[in-house]
Amino acid sequence: GMETGRRALPPNTSNAEEDEVPVMEMTGLVPRGVNLKDFLEVNEVHMFKGVQEVNKQEHHTDKYYHPKLIVRRGQAFQIQIDFNRPYNPEKDQFWLEYVIGRYPQQNKGTYIPIPLVEELQSGTWGAKITWKEGSSIRLAIMSAPTCIVGKFRFYVAVLTPFGILRTKRNPETDTYILFNPWCPEDSVFLDDEKEREEYVLNDLGVVFHGDINNMKTRSWNYGQFEEGILDACLYLMDRAKLDLSGRGNPIKISRIGSAVINAKDDDGVVAGCWDNIYAYGVAPSVWTGSVDILLEYHSSGMPVRYGQCWVFAGVFNTFLRCIGIPGRIVTNYSSAHDNDANLQLDVFVDEEGKVDPKLSKDSIWNYHCWNEAWMTRPDLPIGFGGWQVVDSTPQENSDGMYRCGPASVQAIKHGHVCFQFDAPFVFAEVNSDIVYSKAKKDGTRVIEHIEKDRIGKLILTKEIGSDRAKDITEQYKFQEGTDEERLALETALMYGVKKKTSQDTVHQLGTDVNMDFQVENATLGSDFKVTVTFRNNGHNRYTATAYLSGNIVFYTGVTKNEFKSHSFDVTLEPLSSKSVDVSIKSSEYMSHLLEQASLHFFLTARLNETKKILAKQKTSVLQIPKLHIKVPGEKVVGKEMSVIVEFTNPLNQKLENVWVRLDGPGLLRTTTTKMFREIPKNSTLTWEEKCIPRQAGIRKLIASLNCDALRHVYGELDLEIERKPFL
């Protein structure tokens, strides 16, 4: 019988797979005596795809280490066609075609016929003849600013009275079409050249980590232009099974990106690991950039082990910038990981004033890195475009997958958390209160203290054009205590961010005793002290029992174990202060250390006379010894140069199986790794590596060192490479 309706096509989710497009589409039999050679035939097509040629220069794609044509959508590019004879517009008719994927369809944007036009129009596809000489013509081709982003196959089609003659499939003419932040009609348009240079074209970045009181930075090699990276990034969209027709939409791409960068539930790029046992993989602190990770994933198809938040963010940023979406990494210090987005992180202490870890489920991350991607949001009301939070660290399930965003930063600031995607979760990360409660034996809970200003204390990103930090806290929240801030909070509550106030909590009154403590700045491997200070502002004398607990914590705030537990009694005279020093020996904490060498102290004290509990907590990050990089001698493009990495072991023990890694974008061909069996205590490791710089200008060398006893050792050096002197 007759086929009714259109045949449903299988899902079209692979840029890599292709169908043969027929070379001849004849409408009937070609009569005898007709020679198809008499019709216009294509001898050769020139794509002007060289790094110095017009297309890559005008489209800002000259940095890609890639032989094929790479252009940005919504902007004209040039090609030349050599025919078998001069083109005659009176009787010859031809057009151009771009095809992507397996089942090309015009209404899906996967089959694009490009007509010849008198004048190019922005917003639509067209080709205009700009030059004719002999049998050759040059064309300017305009693409639509909403075009699918990916790798297209190119054909020239000639119409004859008997049907269509097409050029054969020729990989040399393949064309990569990317997002275009330079094009006002593109949904990722960014109107400031300095911002485009930073957020699209800069292949180096800085990640801020550590702790609010002890911020640390490390450089990251995004490497979005390195060999193989563009194809690896397109492969990610295939792996995420994103339909080709959706690949012109940055909202969809950044949402699937946040899922496919982590390995949870879809065998994505990076496997997370937070337990300090990095069997069969690379410790997160070892990576110096995204290139090795993406290339390994593209070739093996298996998750690369291991990452933590800055690794997920670094790889995601490479993906965004590589396909042309402006992106940056953002760090939130004291980030609330709230298990039910109720804007309240609960810390429970027992009657003795000790923290009860069984009851305290939420955690505070010392810092958390996510990404922002720049785009319009036609799916939301006016005003919510611009920077969007996307987070690929696997923390929360969103619509059945581990992903987060895009969530409008502007919507988060104003509390409009009803707008998709995942805004309540991000709002809680930067706005929660910490509530200290005492769980009494009879089951009631008494709120002892609420800390309102600790979470989301500082939000940073890299400054444009320098490695300094730019404070963007106020893009996420109004100043603490202002009317606007209250209003934003009430709006968020109205839109369904839960705020717990359980019936059985009684808020206890204040007290006339204040308690605080300071942790001495210490280098990894040394002893230090914690100074506890009490101030009695009242007229009564008090006695108190205090308890200091020191824990090794992941930067995610999850406790690994307690290394110090010290109780002491103090007597507090009226209207006076008292200080107590508690000493911490390196032998107490060294054997337990983790990736990020951070120590968390919890201090609680009970006033015996009133049973009031005082509580205070602080994180201290130990100073980690640095790697030193030196480059003696001259630094000239094309000339061999010597790089020396040095490290002195500061610990009271020998280091074994020490891996050192050196990365130099534009300097070294690939990342180099070397293993040293052992470094005795107080002795120095020296490693010399030769390289030939390929690019002039300011470049960076980045090195990391890693062994079981010591992680996050890191060093970098900026150096200026000179051009070859002309003789």
XYZ file of C-alpha atoms in Angstrom:
727
model
C 0.000 0.000 0.000
C 0.881 3.698 -0.110
C 3.198 5.037 2.568
C 1.305 7.531 4.647
C 3.037 10.438 6.329
C 6.771 11.030 6.582
C 8.977 8.156 7.565
C 10.318 8.818 11.050
C 14.098 9.059 10.874
C 16.308 7.470 13.513
C 17.854 9.884 16.032
C 20.540 11.981 14.348
C 23.063 12.495 17.122
C 26.444 11.938 15.505
C 28.578 14.518 13.760
C 31.177 11.815 13.044
C 28.957 9.461 11.036
C 28.058 10.323 7.462
C 25.927 9.171 4.543
C 27.152 9.100 0.979
C 25.529 11.916 -0.977
C 24.844 10.746 -4.554
C 27.210 12.140 -7.210
C 24.446 11.930 -9.816
C 20.759 12.445 -9.124
C 19.215 11.811 -12.493
C 15.527 12.406 -13.068
C 15.424 9.986 -16.000
C 17.601 8.183 -18.513
C 20.249 10.338 -20.184
C 19.642 10.132 -24.005
C 22.275 8.555 -26.202
C 24.788 10.955 -27.689
C 24.627 13.382 -24.727
C 28.041 13.764 -23.140
C 27.763 14.839 -19.478
C 31.255 16.296 -19.869
C 29.715 19.151 -21.880
C 28.078 20.446 -18.728
C 29.863 22.626 -16.209
C 32.241 20.467 -14.175
C 34.270 21.311 -11.076
C 38.032 20.737 -11.376
C 39.074 22.080 -8.003
C 37.811 23.980 -4.963
C 40.112 26.251 -2.901
C 38.953 26.919 0.674
C 41.687 29.466 1.610
C 42.177 27.591 4.845
C 45.795 28.493 5.638
C 46.618 30.168 8.944
C 47.774 33.352 7.169
C 44.944 33.338 4.617
C 41.891 35.539 4.691
C 39.297 33.184 6.269
C 41.134 32.132 9.438
C 42.394 35.681 9.934
C 38.983 37.339 9.604
C 37.175 34.674 11.628
C 39.664 34.659 14.529
C 40.373 30.962 13.975
C 44.051 31.290 13.010
C 45.176 29.891 16.389
C 43.627 26.438 15.793
C 46.312 23.846 15.034
C 44.143 22.303 12.332
C 44.510 21.962 8.538
C 40.830 22.323 7.591
C 38.717 25.455 7.090
C 37.321 26.792 10.386
C 34.870 29.706 10.253
C 32.382 31.346 12.607
C 28.687 31.506 11.816
C 26.913 34.679 10.634
C 30.022 36.043 8.912
C 31.122 35.808 5.259
C 34.086 33.689 4.100
C 35.763 33.243 0.695
C 36.265 30.242 -1.578
C 37.362 29.748 -5.196
C 36.036 27.213 -7.720
C 37.975 26.217 -10.839
C 35.584 24.829 -13.513
C 36.438 22.864 -16.683
C 35.486 25.959 -18.769
C 34.378 29.559 -18.126
C 31.140 29.817 -16.138
C 28.277 31.278 -18.182
C 25.452 32.626 -15.982
C 23.065 32.629 -18.972
C 23.024 28.843 -19.314
C 24.937 27.298 -16.363
C 23.196 26.748 -13.065
C 24.970 25.587 -9.873
C 24.668 25.958 -6.102
C 26.661 24.930 -3.028
C 25.668 22.453 -0.324
C 26.699 21.866 3.276
C 25.708 18.570 4.886
C 26.204 17.291 8.449
C 25.599 13.856 9.966
C 23.718 10.883 8.581
C 20.223 11.942 7.594
C 20.452 15.371 5.978
C 17.149 17.287 6.116
C 16.671 20.905 5.183
C 14.070 21.617 7.878
C 16.484 20.327 10.564
C 19.358 22.467 9.327
C 21.421 19.351 8.553
C 21.155 19.841 4.776
C 21.916 23.404 3.672
C 21.538 24.367 -0.001
C 23.263 27.734 -0.587
C 21.814 29.721 -3.494
C 23.711 32.235 -5.597
C 22.516 35.759 -4.752
C 23.141 39.285 -6.062
C 23.820 40.630 -2.555
C 24.588 38.804 0.693
C 22.117 39.378 3.496
C 23.032 39.001 7.145
C 20.877 36.390 8.842
C 20.581 33.958 5.924
C 22.761 31.671 3.841
C 23.853 32.923 0.426
C 26.804 32.905 -1.990
C 27.845 35.882 -4.092
C 30.326 35.823 -6.995
C 33.023 38.400 -6.211
C 35.556 37.711 -8.997
C 35.745 35.875 -12.353
C 38.819 35.071 -14.407
C 39.157 32.399 -17.093
C 37.455 29.254 -15.809
C 37.658 30.347 -12.145
C 35.280 32.236 -9.880
C 35.519 33.416 -6.299
C 32.547 33.408 -3.960
C 31.767 35.092 -0.675
C 29.593 32.746 1.389
C 27.420 33.995 4.231
C 26.204 31.535 6.854
C 23.159 31.919 9.088
C 23.959 33.127 12.645
C 21.754 30.301 14.019
C 23.518 27.577 12.028
C 24.405 24.223 13.630
C 27.912 24.201 15.115
C 30.067 21.300 13.946
C 31.934 19.769 11.025
C 30.179 20.014 7.653
C 30.816 18.270 4.315
C 30.883 20.499 1.245
C 29.531 19.861 -2.263
C 29.051 21.810 -5.481
C 25.883 20.808 -7.362
C 25.376 21.558 -11.079
C 21.923 21.396 -12.624
C 21.642 19.745 -16.084
C 18.466 19.071 -18.107
C 18.758 15.441 -16.952
C 19.298 15.975 -13.233
C 21.953 17.063 -10.733
C 25.694 16.427 -10.996
C 27.589 16.722 -7.719
C 31.237 16.884 -6.763
C 32.617 13.768 -5.055
C 33.064 13.679 -1.286
C 36.340 15.521 -0.597
C 37.555 15.705 3.016
C 39.896 18.575 2.041
C 36.849 20.852 1.731
C 35.315 19.894 5.107
C 34.334 23.045 6.987
C 34.067 23.534 10.748
C 31.458 26.134 11.700
C 31.688 27.592 15.209
C 29.789 30.047 17.426
C 30.604 33.693 16.674
C 30.877 36.091 19.635
C 31.886 38.805 17.088
C 28.530 38.606 15.278
C 25.682 40.755 16.707
C 23.024 38.256 15.532
C 24.713 35.283 17.208
C 23.193 34.262 20.564
C 26.699 34.302 22.110
C 27.557 37.836 20.881
C 29.895 39.673 23.267
C 30.363 43.332 22.385
C 33.750 44.051 23.972
C 36.935 43.059 22.105
C 38.991 42.768 25.322
C 36.388 40.361 26.748
C 36.377 38.297 23.550
C 40.174 38.059 23.653
C 39.991 36.783 27.232
C 36.886 34.591 27.260
C 37.191 33.043 23.776
C 40.792 33.358 22.572
C 42.894 33.060 25.729
C 44.189 29.499 26.038
C 45.601 30.013 29.548
C 43.697 30.727 32.734
C 43.979 30.891 36.485
C 42.022 28.868 39.031
C 41.569 30.300 42.528
C 41.429 27.715 45.304
C 42.557 27.257 48.915
C 40.487 28.983 51.535
C 38.963 32.415 52.155
C 41.778 33.245 54.604
C 44.461 31.739 52.441
C 43.713 32.034 48.758
C 45.852 30.118 46.323
C 46.085 30.302 42.556
C 47.190 27.888 39.881
C 47.419 28.345 36.133
C 45.517 26.052 33.809
C 46.335 25.317 30.170
C 42.939 25.240 28.409
C 44.638 24.435 25.092
C 41.448 24.906 23.066
C 43.490 25.449 19.881
C 45.859 22.475 20.266
C 45.932 19.651 17.754
C 42.967 17.264 18.110
C 41.055 19.343 20.648
C 38.369 20.739 18.320
C 37.493 17.221 17.135
C 37.526 15.966 20.750
C 35.050 18.718 21.721
C 32.675 17.832 18.857
C 32.958 14.197 19.957
C 31.620 15.226 23.393
C 28.350 16.328 21.793
C 28.133 12.975 19.984
C 28.739 11.181 23.292
C 26.021 13.257 24.943
C 23.677 12.188 22.107
C 22.676 15.775 21.423
C 20.539 15.853 18.277
C 22.391 17.680 15.488
C 19.459 20.064 15.056
C 20.026 21.317 18.642
C 23.702 22.108 18.128
C 23.184 25.736 17.206
C 21.717 26.447 20.653
C 24.189 27.398 23.426
C 21.581 26.716 26.131
C 21.276 23.070 25.065
C 25.003 22.669 24.437
C 26.045 24.077 27.822
C 23.422 21.953 29.611
C 24.554 18.694 27.997
C 28.160 19.848 28.510
C 27.598 20.070 32.255
C 26.479 16.418 32.185
C 29.047 14.905 29.802
C 32.138 16.474 31.415
C 31.615 14.259 34.505
C 31.613 10.471 34.274
C 28.639 9.933 36.582
C 25.706 8.212 34.840
C 26.874 8.735 31.232
C 30.544 7.632 31.127
C 31.543 11.241 30.558
C 35.012 12.749 30.340
C 36.369 12.919 33.902
C 35.806 10.525 36.803
C 35.591 12.338 40.135
C 37.405 11.040 43.190
C 37.443 12.618 46.629
C 38.810 9.828 48.806
C 42.538 10.339 48.260
C 42.989 6.845 46.804
C 43.816 7.376 43.172
C 44.381 3.797 42.102
C 44.899 3.281 38.353
C 44.667 6.970 37.643
C 46.184 10.414 37.942
C 45.651 12.386 41.163
C 43.522 15.484 40.462
C 46.273 17.869 41.586
C 48.682 16.563 38.953
C 46.842 17.890 35.891
C 48.116 21.197 34.543
C 45.548 21.579 31.785
C 42.754 20.018 29.731
C 44.600 18.795 26.638
C 45.787 15.369 27.852
C 42.382 14.676 29.398
C 40.350 15.471 26.262
C 42.717 13.635 23.903
C 42.712 10.540 26.109
C 38.909 10.560 26.318
C 38.558 10.995 22.563
C 40.885 8.093 21.812
C 39.743 5.653 24.527
C 36.096 6.658 24.934
C 36.460 5.870 28.652
C 36.321 8.320 31.585
C 39.727 9.754 32.493
C 40.705 9.287 36.140
C 40.625 11.519 38.271
C 39.235 14.998 38.761
C 37.870 17.330 41.403
C 35.970 20.568 40.882
C 38.730 22.664 39.300
C 39.525 19.858 36.827
C 35.868 19.570 35.749
C 35.734 23.377 35.418
C 39.002 23.534 33.465
C 37.900 20.917 30.939
C 34.441 22.486 30.610
C 36.019 25.885 29.938
C 38.152 24.387 27.151
C 35.006 22.907 25.596
C 33.126 26.236 25.723
C 35.945 28.378 24.328
C 36.882 25.805 21.688
C 33.438 25.788 20.040
C 33.187 29.572 20.460
C 30.983 30.122 23.537
C 32.598 32.732 25.841
C 33.424 31.007 29.126
C 35.213 31.589 32.409
C 35.926 29.754 35.655
C 34.456 31.149 38.850
C 35.421 30.239 42.425
C 32.972 30.550 45.326
C 34.690 30.567 48.734
C 32.766 28.857 51.552
C 30.328 27.180 49.210
C 27.265 25.594 50.771
C 26.622 22.056 49.704
C 23.122 21.884 50.946
C 21.543 18.487 50.617
C 18.011 19.796 50.307
C 18.468 23.413 49.103
C 16.773 24.813 52.203
C 19.192 27.747 52.641
C 20.218 26.380 55.966
C 23.293 24.342 56.748
C 22.728 22.545 60.004
C 25.557 21.797 62.394
C 24.494 19.791 65.470
C 26.398 19.599 68.724
C 25.568 17.274 71.615
C 25.101 18.291 75.259
C 28.866 18.187 75.729
C 29.379 20.606 72.860
C 30.902 17.989 70.525
C 29.817 18.002 66.897
C 27.594 15.083 66.002
C 28.625 14.015 62.472
C 25.695 11.587 62.194
C 23.241 14.473 62.337
C 25.238 16.981 60.266
C 24.629 15.973 56.655
C 25.302 19.259 54.864
C 28.832 20.387 54.174
C 30.667 23.616 53.475
C 33.265 23.417 50.723
C 36.311 25.644 51.351
C 35.855 26.655 47.758
C 33.980 25.384 44.771
C 34.701 26.096 41.098
C 32.077 26.268 38.397
C 31.863 27.895 34.969
C 29.980 30.804 33.531
C 29.007 30.784 29.862
C 27.838 33.914 28.028
C 24.622 33.743 25.976
C 21.179 35.232 25.417
C 18.239 33.482 27.104
C 15.303 33.777 24.686
C 13.575 31.114 26.845
C 13.438 33.530 29.828
C 11.969 37.021 30.309
C 14.084 39.995 29.160
C 17.064 40.771 31.383
C 18.279 37.286 32.274
C 20.769 36.821 29.431
C 24.517 37.313 29.869
C 26.559 35.132 32.221
C 24.971 31.757 33.071
C 26.207 29.342 35.749
C 27.018 25.864 34.438
C 28.581 23.364 36.803
C 29.868 19.952 35.754
C 31.077 18.754 39.167
C 28.732 15.840 39.961
C 26.876 16.962 43.091
C 23.152 16.984 42.471
C 20.814 15.156 40.172
C 18.934 17.498 37.806
C 16.152 15.979 35.672
C 17.673 12.549 36.176
C 21.311 13.402 35.388
C 24.277 14.859 37.202
C 24.401 18.306 35.688
C 23.717 21.882 36.682
C 22.679 24.911 34.634
C 22.621 27.079 32.705
C 21.233 29.284 35.507
C 21.147 33.056 34.976
C 23.512 34.899 37.356
C 21.162 37.887 37.251
C 18.201 35.694 38.247
C 20.204 34.291 41.180
C 21.102 37.785 42.378
C 17.472 38.907 42.381
C 16.108 35.675 43.836
C 14.154 34.753 40.689
C 15.003 31.095 41.147
C 11.894 29.911 39.291
C 13.764 30.296 35.981
C 15.407 27.201 34.526
C 17.829 25.484 35.128
C 18.837 24.588 38.726
C 18.776 28.149 40.074
C 17.654 27.183 43.640
C 20.707 24.971 44.057
C 23.117 27.727 42.986
C 21.236 30.296 45.110
C 21.778 28.085 48.164
C 25.500 27.637 47.340
C 26.057 31.380 47.718
C 23.357 32.388 50.263
C 22.825 29.774 52.988
C 22.988 30.445 56.726
C 24.928 28.153 59.056
C 22.762 27.150 61.983
C 24.382 25.645 65.080
C 21.901 23.644 67.162
C 22.217 21.583 70.287
C 20.498 18.205 70.114
C 19.272 17.490 73.647
C 18.775 14.034 75.122
C 14.997 14.454 75.144
C 15.080 14.910 71.361
C 14.474 18.665 71.238
C 16.865 20.935 69.373
C 17.923 24.364 70.528
C 19.416 26.847 68.066
C 22.562 28.168 69.711
C 23.901 30.461 67.025
C 23.274 31.495 63.402
C 26.105 32.623 61.120
C 24.616 34.687 58.306
C 27.620 35.998 56.435
C 30.021 33.119 56.043
C 28.637 31.333 52.943
C 29.452 32.755 49.500
C 31.773 35.169 51.250
C 33.816 35.859 48.133
C 33.309 34.954 44.479
C 36.273 35.407 42.149
C 37.263 35.000 38.531
C 40.398 35.887 36.575
C 40.848 39.566 35.679
C 40.750 40.326 31.938
C 44.276 40.536 30.549
C 46.093 39.638 33.793
C 46.444 36.804 36.316
C 44.956 38.863 39.146
C 41.650 38.051 40.814
C 38.499 39.984 39.988
C 35.888 40.081 42.752
C 32.459 39.369 41.222
C 30.601 38.646 44.489
C 28.220 41.493 43.850
C 27.096 40.012 40.537
C 25.678 37.105 42.579
C 24.300 38.909 45.629
C 23.463 42.309 47.044
C 25.517 43.543 49.952
C 24.868 41.710 53.199
C 22.226 43.475 55.308
C 20.773 45.785 52.608
C 17.045 46.015 51.818
C 17.712 44.632 48.335
C 19.364 41.580 49.839
C 16.370 40.902 52.115
C 14.043 41.324 49.141
C 16.034 38.918 46.951
C 15.888 36.355 49.757
C 12.118 36.789 50.198
C 11.667 36.437 46.429
C 13.677 33.194 46.429
C 11.565 31.878 49.315
C 8.383 32.829 47.497
C 9.627 30.906 44.443
C 10.052 27.773 46.473
C 13.524 27.715 47.956
C 12.694 26.002 51.232
C 13.691 27.579 54.514
C 13.440 25.234 57.457
C 12.076 26.474 60.707
C 11.138 23.442 62.697
C 8.734 23.758 65.613
C 10.996 22.180 68.215
C 13.784 24.751 67.972
C 13.981 27.338 70.692
C 16.412 30.171 70.103
C 18.518 30.783 73.183
C 19.408 34.276 74.253
C 22.835 35.801 73.808
C 25.539 35.660 76.402
C 28.082 38.050 77.801
C 31.001 35.767 76.918
C 32.615 35.897 73.461
C 35.002 33.254 72.190
C 37.317 33.247 69.166
C 40.477 31.503 68.000
C 43.388 32.088 65.610
C 45.397 29.421 63.781
C 49.042 30.287 63.275
C 50.200 30.366 59.648
C 52.148 27.178 59.093
C 54.035 25.403 56.348
C 53.297 21.765 55.648
C 55.446 19.622 57.953
C 55.959 22.143 60.744
C 54.499 22.516 64.265
C 52.148 25.431 64.982
C 49.760 26.704 67.609
C 46.087 27.553 67.941
C 45.311 30.475 70.229
C 41.885 30.512 71.884
C 40.625 33.807 73.315
C 37.682 34.355 75.694
C 36.259 37.748 76.593
C 33.887 38.070 79.535
C 31.906 41.329 79.177
C 29.648 40.665 82.155
C 29.904 41.150 85.899
C 29.740 37.435 86.766
C 32.622 35.043 87.049
C 32.296 31.907 84.835
C 34.001 28.574 84.554
C 33.980 26.861 81.183
C 34.948 23.519 79.721
C 36.334 23.950 76.217
C 36.978 21.374 73.544
C 39.166 21.833 70.462
C 38.812 19.268 67.698
C 41.184 19.265 64.703
C 40.118 17.372 61.606
C 41.591 16.656 58.241
C 38.934 17.645 55.726
C 38.554 17.465 52.002
C 38.081 20.893 50.484
C 34.461 19.710 50.152
C 34.108 20.019 53.913
C 33.744 16.275 54.383
C 35.765 15.102 57.367
C 38.257 12.313 56.884
C 39.424 11.941 60.456
C 40.170 13.695 63.698
C 43.880 14.230 64.389
C 43.588 16.374 67.504
C 41.205 16.259 70.406
C 41.993 18.500 73.343
C 39.824 19.521 76.316
C 40.694 22.202 78.836
C 39.008 24.183 81.630
C 39.174 27.956 81.977
C 38.043 30.434 84.585
C 36.755 33.726 83.223
C 36.964 36.707 85.564
C 34.407 39.519 85.118
C 35.214 42.214 82.499
C 38.429 40.573 81.361
C 40.024 38.454 78.619
C 41.867 35.177 78.713
C 44.007 33.380 76.086
C 44.994 29.721 75.913
C 47.513 28.222 73.454
C 47.072 24.690 72.119
C 50.095 23.296 70.273
C 49.778 21.094 67.172
C 52.706 18.829 66.254
C 53.405 17.924 62.636
C 53.486 14.241 63.632
C 49.829 14.553 64.691
C 48.559 15.584 61.260
C 51.141 14.551 58.618
C 50.199 10.890 58.361
C 46.554 11.738 57.659
C 46.978 14.455 55.045
C 44.979 14.649 51.849
C 45.116 16.300 48.432
C 44.478 19.789 49.638
C 46.264 19.814 52.990
C 43.483 21.558 54.822
C 42.854 21.381 58.542
C 39.521 22.224 60.062
C 39.196 23.268 63.682
C 36.027 23.131 65.685
C 35.976 24.881 69.037
C 33.108 24.526 71.487
C 32.852 25.642 75.102
C 30.169 25.142 77.732
C 29.635 27.739 80.419
C 29.018 25.568 83.470
C 26.904 28.155 85.277
C 24.343 28.765 82.488
C 24.828 25.604 80.343
C 25.165 27.969 77.362
C 27.264 26.571 74.497
C 29.636 28.702 72.417
C 30.769 27.350 69.047
C 33.223 28.513 66.397
C 34.852 26.811 63.418
C 37.681 27.713 61.045
C 39.628 26.093 58.255
C 43.338 26.523 57.913
C 45.252 25.686 54.758
C 48.884 24.763 55.209
C 51.441 26.502 53.035
C 52.732 23.989 50.498
C 56.361 24.171 49.334
C 56.764 25.350 45.738
C 58.461 23.948 42.660
C 60.939 26.347 41.060
C 61.299 26.675 37.289
C 64.306 28.394 35.711
C 65.147 29.118 32.082
C 68.766 30.194 31.733
C 70.018 31.390 28.336
C 68.185 32.941 25.428
C 64.524 32.482 24.655
C 63.960 32.729 20.888
C 61.403 31.135 18.530
C 62.905 28.104 16.758
C 65.999 27.898 19.000
C 66.594 25.155 21.548
C 65.983 26.323 25.085
C 66.722 24.668 28.422
C 64.111 24.417 31.220
C 65.178 23.461 34.760
C 62.705 22.304 37.419
C 63.895 22.210 41.049
C 62.278 21.052 44.266
C 63.620 20.692 47.803
C 61.973 18.124 50.072
C 60.891 19.997 53.236
C 59.434 17.018 55.075
C 60.960 15.051 57.869
C 60.887 11.909 55.727
C 62.018 10.765 52.314
C 59.561 11.071 49.431
C 59.043 8.011 47.240
C 57.737 7.543 43.670
C 57.589 11.235 42.953
C 55.941 12.224 39.657
C 56.821 15.569 38.134
C 54.909 16.988 35.204
C 55.863 19.911 32.956
C 53.505 21.717 30.593
C 54.322 24.658 28.325
C 51.635 25.670 25.832
C 53.399 26.890 22.667
C 56.759 25.789 24.084
C 56.696 22.018 24.633
C 55.062 19.779 22.012
C 53.263 17.812 24.727
C 53.128 17.568 28.475
C 56.225 15.743 29.769
C 56.209 13.508 32.842
C 59.108 12.055 34.792
C 59.281 9.770 37.822
C 61.887 10.028 40.593
C 62.228 6.928 42.801
C 63.048 8.886 45.947
C 64.023 12.281 47.299
C 65.720 12.048 50.713
C 64.730 14.656 53.313
C 66.275 18.107 52.776
C 67.678 17.104 49.408
C 66.880 18.737 46.075
C 65.560 17.213 42.859
C 66.693 18.805 39.581
C 65.294 17.992 36.155
C 66.397 19.578 32.911
C 64.273 19.431 29.772
C 65.093 20.861 26.317
C 62.490 22.415 24.034
C 62.104 24.611 20.972
C 59.580 27.467 21.397
C 57.011 27.710 18.568
C 55.296 30.989 19.474
C 56.580 34.443 20.347
C 55.214 36.600 23.169
C 54.471 35.928 26.829
C 54.218 32.175 27.445
C 53.889 30.130 30.607
C 55.604 27.050 31.975
C 53.536 25.095 34.500
C 54.872 22.232 36.639
C 53.307 19.941 39.233
C 54.764 17.372 41.633
C 52.903 14.539 43.241
C 53.541 11.591 45.538
C 51.548 9.911 48.290
C 52.998 12.084 51.058
C 52.746 15.369 49.206
C 50.207 16.625 46.715
C 49.354 19.999 45.177
C 52.970 21.005 44.817
C 53.029 23.382 41.985
C 55.130 26.022 40.238
C 54.954 28.269 37.233
C 57.045 30.784 35.311
C 56.088 33.511 32.838
C 58.614 34.097 30.122
C 58.884 36.279 27.060
C 59.856 34.454 23.878
C 61.438 36.708 21.259
C 60.890 36.455 17.526
C 63.728 35.179 15.372
C 66.024 38.117 14.616
C 66.016 38.782 10.860
C 69.511 38.722 9.434
